[in-house]
Structure formats: structure tokens, C-alpha cells
Amino acid sequence: MLSNSGYGTRSDVTKAIRKGKVTVNGVVVKDNGFHVTEDDDIIFDGESAVSKSHLYFMMDKPDGVLTAMEDKRLPTIADFIPANLKNLKLSPVGRLDYHTTGLLIITNDGDLSHRLTSPKYEVPKNYLVTYSGNELGQTQIDEAASGMTLTDMDKPIKLAPAKLELLPNNQAILTLYEGKTHEVRRMISSWGCEVVELRRISIGEVSLPENSEPGSLIELSENQIHSLKAATGL
Ligand code: URA
């Protein structure tokens, strides 16, 4: 239960149990095969341990990293996941491009993951875009809002309505309710501009903390998990 709930690798928690660092209902337990249920009061290294079937994290994805759990050549987000959380079937919710930074949710809750990426639930994803080229204006705000059609590939693609908010210094916040491939970059280039930097700053009500470090992995709070579930009808 401890290793499946993210408290360490099997060998870490076995060592801790053998050292007497785990109590169940107030009694030290030194047998790592001791059976527990959800009703048991488990203290691990002085802190209450809860059985979690699903784990939820946010990562500040660094630049130059693939949104994948393995790759033969390139660095991946798995390089930033500590050993004690490996083997828990964690995977990223949706993808950010190699050069996009910012908020990535990482979980082993397949239902939530599916819903957060499905356009059906219209969970807003906010991107801070720094672009080069002519300044965007009202025409682009209106086009984004009415659901534009991209014609940069073989077949035209109709996009869901999006919100474009202009900021000074060639920056903008683009809010998307779906996640088509390279959607932000393609919208920006359809306006004759180019993305210089792209950073996802929030998904639903979940944002990265202001001082987050690239590559950092932070467990979501109960409130954040609840808000994402509520946004997707779970
Ligand atoms: N849109 C893009 O173009 N790239 C991303 O990484 C995310 C959204």
C-alpha cells in the first residue's frame, strides 16, 4: 500500500518497515507483508499515510524535453520523475511540444486524463504566448472567438472557439478548450506571426506556482484534484 501510494519504492518502504518506522493503529509493524485496509490508521515515519489508488501531480515542463515517458534519444519528462514514483503507471495528460514549457498534469487516473483532453468537457487551457511579427489585434480576437479554420495541412481543420487576450510587448494569452496538434503555434502562424516562446500557465483552476522551477514535480492538493474532477463531471 505504501509503495503504491507514492511513499517510496518497494525496497525503500521495506527498509523503513524493518526499521520500525511504520505503525498500524498505534502498533509498530515490522512485517512488510502485513495486510492493511483503508480503515487502518497508518503512520509512516511520523506522518499519517493514506492509501491512494490514484496520484496527481503537476510539472513545470522544461524547454527541450519530450512529453513522453521514454525515448531512446531525447530527454523526457520521465527524467524528472523520482524513482519512488516510477512503476505507478503515471503518464502526462495531453502533450506539450518539445519547446513548450509550463503546466503538465501527470497522473495515473485514466478517466480524468481522458476527460481533461477531450474537447467535450471544454476545460480551459491557458497559454502565455510571446510572438514575433505584426501585433495581433481585434481581427484576430474575433477570428479566434468565432472558431477559425486552419488550412495549413492537407485538409482544412475547424477549431473550437478560443479566447485571445492581448498583452503589451508582443505577448498574448490564448485560452483553448481543446488540444489539436500544435494548435497555438498554428493559429499564430496563420496570422502571419511566429511563436517565440510558449508556456502553459493553467488548466481549469490549476496553475503553476509563481516561483516554480523547470522540471519540478508538485503533488496536487485535494482542492485542485476536486476542481479538475468537477470541471469534467467526475
Ligand atoms: N499548442 C501548441 O502549439 N503547442 C503546445 O505545446 C501546446 C499547445
Short mmCIF file of C-alpha atoms in Angstrom, two decimals, residues 35-142:
data_model
loop_
_atom_site.label_atom_id
_atom_site.label_comp_id
_atom_site.label_asym_id
_atom_site.label_seq_id
_atom_site.Cartn_x
_atom_site.Cartn_y
_atom_site.Cartn_z
CA HIS A 35 -2.20 -6.69 5.46
CA VAL A 36 -3.91 -3.31 5.84
CA THR A 37 -7.31 -1.95 4.83
CA GLU A 38 -8.45 1.61 4.10
CA ASP A 39 -9.83 1.85 7.64
CA ASP A 40 -6.44 1.30 9.29
CA ASP A 41 -4.60 4.23 10.77
CA ILE A 42 -1.11 4.02 9.25
CA ILE A 43 1.75 6.25 10.35
CA PHE A 44 4.83 6.28 8.17
CA ASP A 45 7.88 7.97 9.57
CA GLY A 46 5.78 10.05 11.96
CA GLU A 47 3.18 11.13 9.39
CA SER A 48 -0.23 9.82 8.59
CA ALA A 49 -0.13 7.77 5.39
CA VAL A 50 -3.20 7.45 3.23
CA SER A 51 -3.91 4.75 0.70
CA LYS A 52 -4.17 6.40 -2.70
CA SER A 53 -5.28 4.48 -5.72
CA HIS A 54 -4.59 7.50 -7.92
CA LEU A 55 -1.80 10.04 -7.78
CA TYR A 56 -1.93 13.54 -9.25
CA PHE A 57 0.99 15.88 -9.88
CA MET A 58 1.78 18.99 -11.84
CA MET A 59 5.12 19.51 -13.52
CA ASP A 60 6.66 22.68 -14.81
CA LYS A 61 7.82 21.13 -18.08
CA PRO A 62 11.23 22.44 -19.07
CA ASP A 63 12.16 23.53 -22.59
CA GLY A 64 13.83 20.87 -24.73
CA VAL A 65 12.06 17.90 -23.16
CA LEU A 66 9.67 15.44 -24.81
CA THR A 67 6.23 14.88 -23.31
CA ALA A 68 6.73 11.12 -23.23
CA MET A 69 7.65 8.53 -20.62
CA GLU A 70 10.57 7.19 -22.65
CA ASP A 71 12.62 7.94 -25.70
CA LYS A 72 15.83 6.43 -27.00
CA ARG A 73 17.50 9.74 -27.87
CA LEU A 74 15.90 12.76 -26.25
CA PRO A 75 15.28 13.83 -22.64
CA THR A 76 11.73 13.12 -21.49
CA ILE A 77 9.54 14.24 -18.62
CA ALA A 78 10.20 10.82 -17.03
CA ASP A 79 13.73 12.07 -16.29
CA PHE A 80 12.13 14.47 -13.78
CA ILE A 81 10.02 11.84 -12.01
CA PRO A 82 11.74 10.45 -8.89
CA ALA A 83 12.44 6.70 -8.65
CA ASN A 84 9.87 6.16 -5.91
CA LEU A 85 7.11 7.22 -8.32
CA LYS A 86 8.25 5.06 -11.21
CA ASN A 87 6.16 1.90 -11.85
CA LEU A 88 2.96 3.60 -10.75
CA LYS A 89 1.77 3.96 -14.33
CA LEU A 90 1.92 7.75 -14.23
CA SER A 91 1.54 9.47 -17.57
CA PRO A 92 1.12 13.02 -18.84
CA VAL A 93 -2.32 14.45 -19.57
CA GLY A 94 -2.06 15.59 -23.17
CA ARG A 95 1.16 16.83 -24.66
CA LEU A 96 3.22 19.97 -24.76
CA ASP A 97 5.62 20.43 -27.68
CA TYR A 98 9.34 19.87 -27.18
CA HIS A 99 9.90 23.63 -26.85
CA THR A 100 6.72 24.48 -24.91
CA THR A 101 7.20 24.95 -21.16
CA GLY A 102 4.79 25.06 -18.27
CA LEU A 103 1.92 23.17 -16.73
CA LEU A 104 1.66 19.49 -17.39
CA ILE A 105 -0.60 17.32 -15.26
CA ILE A 106 0.76 13.86 -14.59
CA THR A 107 -1.48 11.16 -13.17
CA ASN A 108 -2.44 7.51 -13.26
CA ASP A 109 -6.15 8.39 -13.22
CA GLY A 110 -7.07 7.39 -16.76
CA ASP A 111 -10.65 8.68 -16.55
CA LEU A 112 -9.62 12.16 -15.52
CA SER A 113 -6.82 12.20 -18.07
CA HIS A 114 -9.20 11.27 -20.85
CA ARG A 115 -11.74 13.88 -19.84
CA LEU A 116 -9.23 16.70 -19.45
CA THR A 117 -8.02 16.16 -23.01
CA SER A 118 -11.45 15.62 -24.56
CA PRO A 119 -12.95 18.73 -26.20
CA LYS A 120 -16.33 17.53 -24.90
CA TYR A 121 -15.70 18.88 -21.39
CA GLU A 122 -14.30 22.22 -22.60
CA VAL A 123 -11.77 22.57 -19.79
CA PRO A 124 -9.90 25.84 -20.49
CA LYS A 125 -6.16 25.66 -21.04
CA ASN A 126 -4.35 29.00 -20.85
CA TYR A 127 -1.16 29.65 -22.80
CA LEU A 128 1.12 32.63 -22.48
CA VAL A 129 2.43 33.32 -25.97
CA THR A 130 5.34 35.55 -26.92
CA TYR A 131 5.35 36.11 -30.66
CA SER A 132 7.26 37.96 -33.34
CA GLY A 133 5.77 39.79 -36.31
CA ASN A 134 2.94 42.30 -36.59
CA GLU A 135 0.98 43.00 -33.44
CA LEU A 136 -2.20 40.97 -33.10
CA GLY A 137 -5.42 42.96 -32.78
CA GLN A 138 -9.21 42.90 -32.75
CA THR A 139 -9.41 40.99 -36.07
CA GLN A 140 -7.52 38.07 -34.53
CA ILE A 141 -9.55 38.26 -31.30
CA ASP A 142 -12.75 37.97 -33.37
#
